[in-house]
PDB file of C-alpha atoms in Angstrom:
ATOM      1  CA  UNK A  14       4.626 193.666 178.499  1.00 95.00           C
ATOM      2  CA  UNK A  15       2.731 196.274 175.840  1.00 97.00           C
ATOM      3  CA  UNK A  16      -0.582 196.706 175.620  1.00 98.00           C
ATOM      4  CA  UNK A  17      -3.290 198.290 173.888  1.00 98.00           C
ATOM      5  CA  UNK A  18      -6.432 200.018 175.301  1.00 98.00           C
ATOM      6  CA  UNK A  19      -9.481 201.007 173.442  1.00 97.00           C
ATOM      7  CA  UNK A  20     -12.042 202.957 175.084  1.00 96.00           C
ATOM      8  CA  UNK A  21     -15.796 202.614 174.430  1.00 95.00           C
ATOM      9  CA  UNK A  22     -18.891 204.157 176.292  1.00 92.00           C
ATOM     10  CA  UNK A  23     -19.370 201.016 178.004  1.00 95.00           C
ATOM     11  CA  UNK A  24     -16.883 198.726 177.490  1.00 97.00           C
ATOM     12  CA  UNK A  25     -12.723 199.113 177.402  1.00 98.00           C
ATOM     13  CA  UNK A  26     -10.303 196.424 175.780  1.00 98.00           C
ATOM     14  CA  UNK A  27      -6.907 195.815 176.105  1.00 98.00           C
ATOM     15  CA  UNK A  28      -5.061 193.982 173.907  1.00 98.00           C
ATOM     16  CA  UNK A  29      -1.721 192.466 175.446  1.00 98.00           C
ATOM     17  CA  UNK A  30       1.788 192.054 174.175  1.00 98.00           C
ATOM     18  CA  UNK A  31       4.729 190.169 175.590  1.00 97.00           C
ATOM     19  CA  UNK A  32       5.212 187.805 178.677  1.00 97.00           C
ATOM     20  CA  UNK A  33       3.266 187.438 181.802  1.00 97.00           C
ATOM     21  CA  UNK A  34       6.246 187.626 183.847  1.00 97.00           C
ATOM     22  CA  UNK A  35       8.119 189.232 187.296  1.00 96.00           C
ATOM     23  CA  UNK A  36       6.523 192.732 185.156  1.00 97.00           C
ATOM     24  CA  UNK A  37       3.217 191.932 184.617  1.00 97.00           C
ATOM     25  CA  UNK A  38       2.152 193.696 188.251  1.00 97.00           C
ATOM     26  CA  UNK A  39       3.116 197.143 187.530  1.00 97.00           C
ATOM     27  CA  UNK A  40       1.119 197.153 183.952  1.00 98.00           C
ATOM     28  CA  UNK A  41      -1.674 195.610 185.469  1.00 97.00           C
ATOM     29  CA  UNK A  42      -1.816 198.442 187.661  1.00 97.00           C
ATOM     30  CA  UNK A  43      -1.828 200.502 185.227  1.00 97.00           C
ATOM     31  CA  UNK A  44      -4.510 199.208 183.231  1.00 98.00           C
ATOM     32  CA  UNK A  45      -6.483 199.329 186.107  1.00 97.00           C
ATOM     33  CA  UNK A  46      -6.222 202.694 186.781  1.00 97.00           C
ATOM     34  CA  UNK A  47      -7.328 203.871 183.435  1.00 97.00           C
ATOM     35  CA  UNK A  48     -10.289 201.865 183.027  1.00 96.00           C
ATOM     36  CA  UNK A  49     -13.598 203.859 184.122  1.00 94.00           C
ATOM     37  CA  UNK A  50     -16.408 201.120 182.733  1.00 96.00           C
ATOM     38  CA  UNK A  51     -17.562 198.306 184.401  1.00 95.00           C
ATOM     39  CA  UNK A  52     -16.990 195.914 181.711  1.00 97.00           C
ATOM     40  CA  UNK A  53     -13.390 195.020 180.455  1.00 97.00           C
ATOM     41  CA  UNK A  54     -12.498 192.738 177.273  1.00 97.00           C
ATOM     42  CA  UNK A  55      -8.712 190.654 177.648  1.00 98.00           C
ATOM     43  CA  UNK A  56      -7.388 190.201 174.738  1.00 97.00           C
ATOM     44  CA  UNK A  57      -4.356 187.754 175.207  1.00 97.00           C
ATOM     45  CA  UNK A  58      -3.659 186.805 171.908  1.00 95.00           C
ATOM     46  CA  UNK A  59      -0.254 187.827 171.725  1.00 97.00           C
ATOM     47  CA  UNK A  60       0.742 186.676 175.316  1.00 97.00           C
ATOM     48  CA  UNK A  61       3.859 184.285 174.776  1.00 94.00           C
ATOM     49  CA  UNK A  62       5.853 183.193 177.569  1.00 94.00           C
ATOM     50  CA  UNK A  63       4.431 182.629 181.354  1.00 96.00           C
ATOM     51  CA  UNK A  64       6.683 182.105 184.306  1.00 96.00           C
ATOM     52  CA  UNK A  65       5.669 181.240 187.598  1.00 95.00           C
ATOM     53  CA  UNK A  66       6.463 184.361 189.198  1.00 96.00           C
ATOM     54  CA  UNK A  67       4.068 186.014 186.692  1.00 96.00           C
ATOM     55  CA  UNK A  68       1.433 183.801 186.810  1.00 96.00           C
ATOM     56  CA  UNK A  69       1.457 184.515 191.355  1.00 96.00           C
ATOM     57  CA  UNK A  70       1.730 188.314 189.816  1.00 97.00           C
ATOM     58  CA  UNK A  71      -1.194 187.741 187.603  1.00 96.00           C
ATOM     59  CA  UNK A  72      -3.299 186.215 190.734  1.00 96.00           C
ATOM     60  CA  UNK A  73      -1.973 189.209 193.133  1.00 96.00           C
ATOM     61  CA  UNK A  74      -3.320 191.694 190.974  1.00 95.00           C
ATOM     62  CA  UNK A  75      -6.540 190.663 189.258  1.00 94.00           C
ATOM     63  CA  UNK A  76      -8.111 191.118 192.609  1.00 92.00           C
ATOM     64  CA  UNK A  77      -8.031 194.953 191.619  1.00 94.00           C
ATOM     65  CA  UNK A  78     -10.618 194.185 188.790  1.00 94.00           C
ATOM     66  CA  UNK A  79     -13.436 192.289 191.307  1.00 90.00           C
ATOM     67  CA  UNK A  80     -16.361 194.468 190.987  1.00 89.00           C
ATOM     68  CA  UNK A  81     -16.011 195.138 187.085  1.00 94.00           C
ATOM     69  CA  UNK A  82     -17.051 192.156 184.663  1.00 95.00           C
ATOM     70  CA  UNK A  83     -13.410 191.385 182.838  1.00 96.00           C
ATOM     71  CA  UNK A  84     -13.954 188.582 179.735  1.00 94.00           C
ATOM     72  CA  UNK A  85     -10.814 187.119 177.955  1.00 95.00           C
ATOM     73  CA  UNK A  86     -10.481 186.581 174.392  1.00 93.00           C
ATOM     74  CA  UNK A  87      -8.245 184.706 172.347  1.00 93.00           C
ATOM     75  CA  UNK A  88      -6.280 183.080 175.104  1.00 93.00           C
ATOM     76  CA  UNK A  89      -3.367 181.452 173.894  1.00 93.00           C
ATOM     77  CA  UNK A  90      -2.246 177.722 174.778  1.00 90.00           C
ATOM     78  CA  UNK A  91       0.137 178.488 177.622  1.00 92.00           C
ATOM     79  CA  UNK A  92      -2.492 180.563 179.708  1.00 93.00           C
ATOM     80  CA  UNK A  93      -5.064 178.275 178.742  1.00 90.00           C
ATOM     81  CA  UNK A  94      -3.601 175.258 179.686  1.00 89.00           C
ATOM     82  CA  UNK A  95      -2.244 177.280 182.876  1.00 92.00           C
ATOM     83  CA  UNK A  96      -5.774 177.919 183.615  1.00 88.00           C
ATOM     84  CA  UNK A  97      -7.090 174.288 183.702  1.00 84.00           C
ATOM     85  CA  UNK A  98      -4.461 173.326 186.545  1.00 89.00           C
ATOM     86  CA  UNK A  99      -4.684 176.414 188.541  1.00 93.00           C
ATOM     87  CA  UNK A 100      -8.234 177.965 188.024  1.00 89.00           C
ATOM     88  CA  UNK A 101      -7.675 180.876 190.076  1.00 91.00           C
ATOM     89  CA  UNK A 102      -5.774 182.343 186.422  1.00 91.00           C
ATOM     90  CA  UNK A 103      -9.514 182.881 185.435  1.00 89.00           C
ATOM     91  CA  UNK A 104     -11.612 182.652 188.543  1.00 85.00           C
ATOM     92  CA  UNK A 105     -14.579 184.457 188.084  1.00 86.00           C
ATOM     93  CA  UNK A 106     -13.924 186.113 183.745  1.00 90.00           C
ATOM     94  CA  UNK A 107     -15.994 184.588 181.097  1.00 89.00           C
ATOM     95  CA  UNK A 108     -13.498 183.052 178.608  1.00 89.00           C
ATOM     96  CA  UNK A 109     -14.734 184.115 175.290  1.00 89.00           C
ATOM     97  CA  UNK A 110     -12.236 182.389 172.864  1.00 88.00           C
ATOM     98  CA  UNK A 111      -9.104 180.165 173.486  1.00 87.00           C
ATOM     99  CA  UNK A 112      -6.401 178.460 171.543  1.00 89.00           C
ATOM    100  CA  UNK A 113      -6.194 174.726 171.182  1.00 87.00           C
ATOM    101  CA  UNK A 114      -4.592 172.108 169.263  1.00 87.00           C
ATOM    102  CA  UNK A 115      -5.355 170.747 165.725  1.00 87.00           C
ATOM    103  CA  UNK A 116      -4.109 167.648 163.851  1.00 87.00           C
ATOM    104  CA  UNK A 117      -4.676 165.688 160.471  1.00 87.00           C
ATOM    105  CA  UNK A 118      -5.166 161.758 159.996  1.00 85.00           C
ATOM    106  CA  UNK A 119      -4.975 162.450 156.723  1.00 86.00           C
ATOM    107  CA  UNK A 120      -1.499 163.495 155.388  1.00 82.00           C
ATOM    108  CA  UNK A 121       1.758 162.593 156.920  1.00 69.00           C
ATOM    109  CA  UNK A 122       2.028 166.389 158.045  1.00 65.00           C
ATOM    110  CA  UNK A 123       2.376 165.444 161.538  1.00 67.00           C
ATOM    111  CA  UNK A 124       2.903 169.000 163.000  1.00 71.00           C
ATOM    112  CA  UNK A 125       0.172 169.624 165.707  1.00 77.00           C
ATOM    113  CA  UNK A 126      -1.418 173.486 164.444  1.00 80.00           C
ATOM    114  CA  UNK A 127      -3.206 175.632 167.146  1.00 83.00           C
ATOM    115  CA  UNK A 128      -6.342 177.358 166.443  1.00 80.00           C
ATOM    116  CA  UNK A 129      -8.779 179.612 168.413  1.00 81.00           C
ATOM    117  CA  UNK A 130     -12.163 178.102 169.818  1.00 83.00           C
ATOM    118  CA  UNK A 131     -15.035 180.296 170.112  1.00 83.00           C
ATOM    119  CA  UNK A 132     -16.903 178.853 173.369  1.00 77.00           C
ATOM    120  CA  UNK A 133     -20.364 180.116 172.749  1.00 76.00           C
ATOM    121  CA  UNK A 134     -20.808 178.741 169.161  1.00 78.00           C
ATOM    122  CA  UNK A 135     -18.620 174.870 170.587  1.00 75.00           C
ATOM    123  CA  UNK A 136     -21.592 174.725 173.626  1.00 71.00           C
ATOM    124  CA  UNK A 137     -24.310 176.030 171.126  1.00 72.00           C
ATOM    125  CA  UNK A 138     -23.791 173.472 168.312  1.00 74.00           C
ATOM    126  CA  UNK A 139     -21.730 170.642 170.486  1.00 73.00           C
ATOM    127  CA  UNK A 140     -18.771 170.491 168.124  1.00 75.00           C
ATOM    128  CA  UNK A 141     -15.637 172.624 168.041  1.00 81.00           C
ATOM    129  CA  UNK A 142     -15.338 173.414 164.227  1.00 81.00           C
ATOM    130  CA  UNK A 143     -12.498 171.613 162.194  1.00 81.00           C
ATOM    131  CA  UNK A 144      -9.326 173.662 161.092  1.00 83.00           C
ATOM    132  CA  UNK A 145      -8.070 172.903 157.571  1.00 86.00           C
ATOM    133  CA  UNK A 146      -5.106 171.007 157.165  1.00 87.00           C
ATOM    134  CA  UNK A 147      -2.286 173.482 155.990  1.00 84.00           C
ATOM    135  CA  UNK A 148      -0.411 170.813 153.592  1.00 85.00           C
ATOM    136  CA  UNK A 149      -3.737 168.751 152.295  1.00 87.00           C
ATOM    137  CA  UNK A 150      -6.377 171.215 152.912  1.00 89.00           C
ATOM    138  CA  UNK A 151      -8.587 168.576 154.468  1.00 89.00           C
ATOM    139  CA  UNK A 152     -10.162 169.137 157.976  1.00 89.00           C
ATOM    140  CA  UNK A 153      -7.736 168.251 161.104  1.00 88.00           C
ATOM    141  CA  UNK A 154      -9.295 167.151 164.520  1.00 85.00           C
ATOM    142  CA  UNK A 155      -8.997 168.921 167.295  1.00 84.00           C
ATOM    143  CA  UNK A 156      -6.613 166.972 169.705  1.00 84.00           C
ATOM    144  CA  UNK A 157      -9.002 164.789 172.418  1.00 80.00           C
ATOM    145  CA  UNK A 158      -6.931 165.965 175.051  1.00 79.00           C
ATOM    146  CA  UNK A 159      -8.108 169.573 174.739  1.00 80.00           C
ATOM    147  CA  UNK A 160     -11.742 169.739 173.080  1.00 73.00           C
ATOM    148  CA  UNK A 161     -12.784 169.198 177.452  1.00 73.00           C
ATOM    149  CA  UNK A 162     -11.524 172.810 178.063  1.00 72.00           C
ATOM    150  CA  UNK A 163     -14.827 173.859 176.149  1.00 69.00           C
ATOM    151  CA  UNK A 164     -17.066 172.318 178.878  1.00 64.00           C
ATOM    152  CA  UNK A 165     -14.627 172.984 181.671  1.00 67.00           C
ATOM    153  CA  UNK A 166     -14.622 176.610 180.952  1.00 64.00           C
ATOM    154  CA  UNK A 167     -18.023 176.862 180.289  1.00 60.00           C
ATOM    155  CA  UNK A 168     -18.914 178.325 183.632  1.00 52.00           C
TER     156      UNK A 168
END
């Protein structure tokens, strides 16, 4: 796993790169030794793979940020989905943004596209806005199955 950190007066981000896997602990550690403020910013955009032996890493080591206010942003599918079954991924962080999935009843493009859902502005106006439709340019729906992780993460 890579990662990027960006220091602020009040505020560091770190932007992740690779798998949460058997490595994750050590960089997590790391991480959590440079950060001085007492808010952090996740940015998981570019997590791909999860295993199971990173996800009990993840868990293990998180504990080492209680007492600091960490967000996530831009959560991809995999940790998202990860995080409905076993809440403990995200017990506690304000999920800013997350990835779900998109498709169109109106072209026979029957590919499902992913998208990132920006929580505040889905609970503010009740609707998760409509991706367009890369082969007809029309708006796709968000899939039914995953437009409930806006209300279940809204805590």
């Amino acid at each position: 796993m890579k990662y990027k950190i960006k220091f602020a007066s009040d505020l560091t981000t770190v932007a992740f790169d690779g798998a949460i896997d058997e490595h994750i602990g050590p960089v997590l550690a790391e991480i959590r030794a440079q950060i001085k403020t007492k808010e952090a910013l996740f940015d998981l955009a570019k997590v791909g793979l999860v295993n199971s032996i990173g996800v009990s890493t993840w868990i293990a080591h998180m504990a080492a940020f209680d007492g600091m206010s960490v967000a996530f942003t831009r959560v991809p599918y995999t940790f998202i989905s990860l995080c409905r079954i076993i809440p403990v991924l995200a017990q506690g962080r304000t999920i800013h943004s997350f990835e779900i999935r998109f498709y169109c009843d109106h072209c026979d493009d029957d590919e499902v596209q992913f998208g990132f859902v920006h929580r505040e502005e889905a609970l503010v106006t009740g609707v998760i806005k409509a991706a367009v439709c890369p082969s007809c340019k029309k708006p796709m729906e968000a899939d039914p199955n995953d437009t409930d992780y806006v209300r279940f993460f809204a805590r």
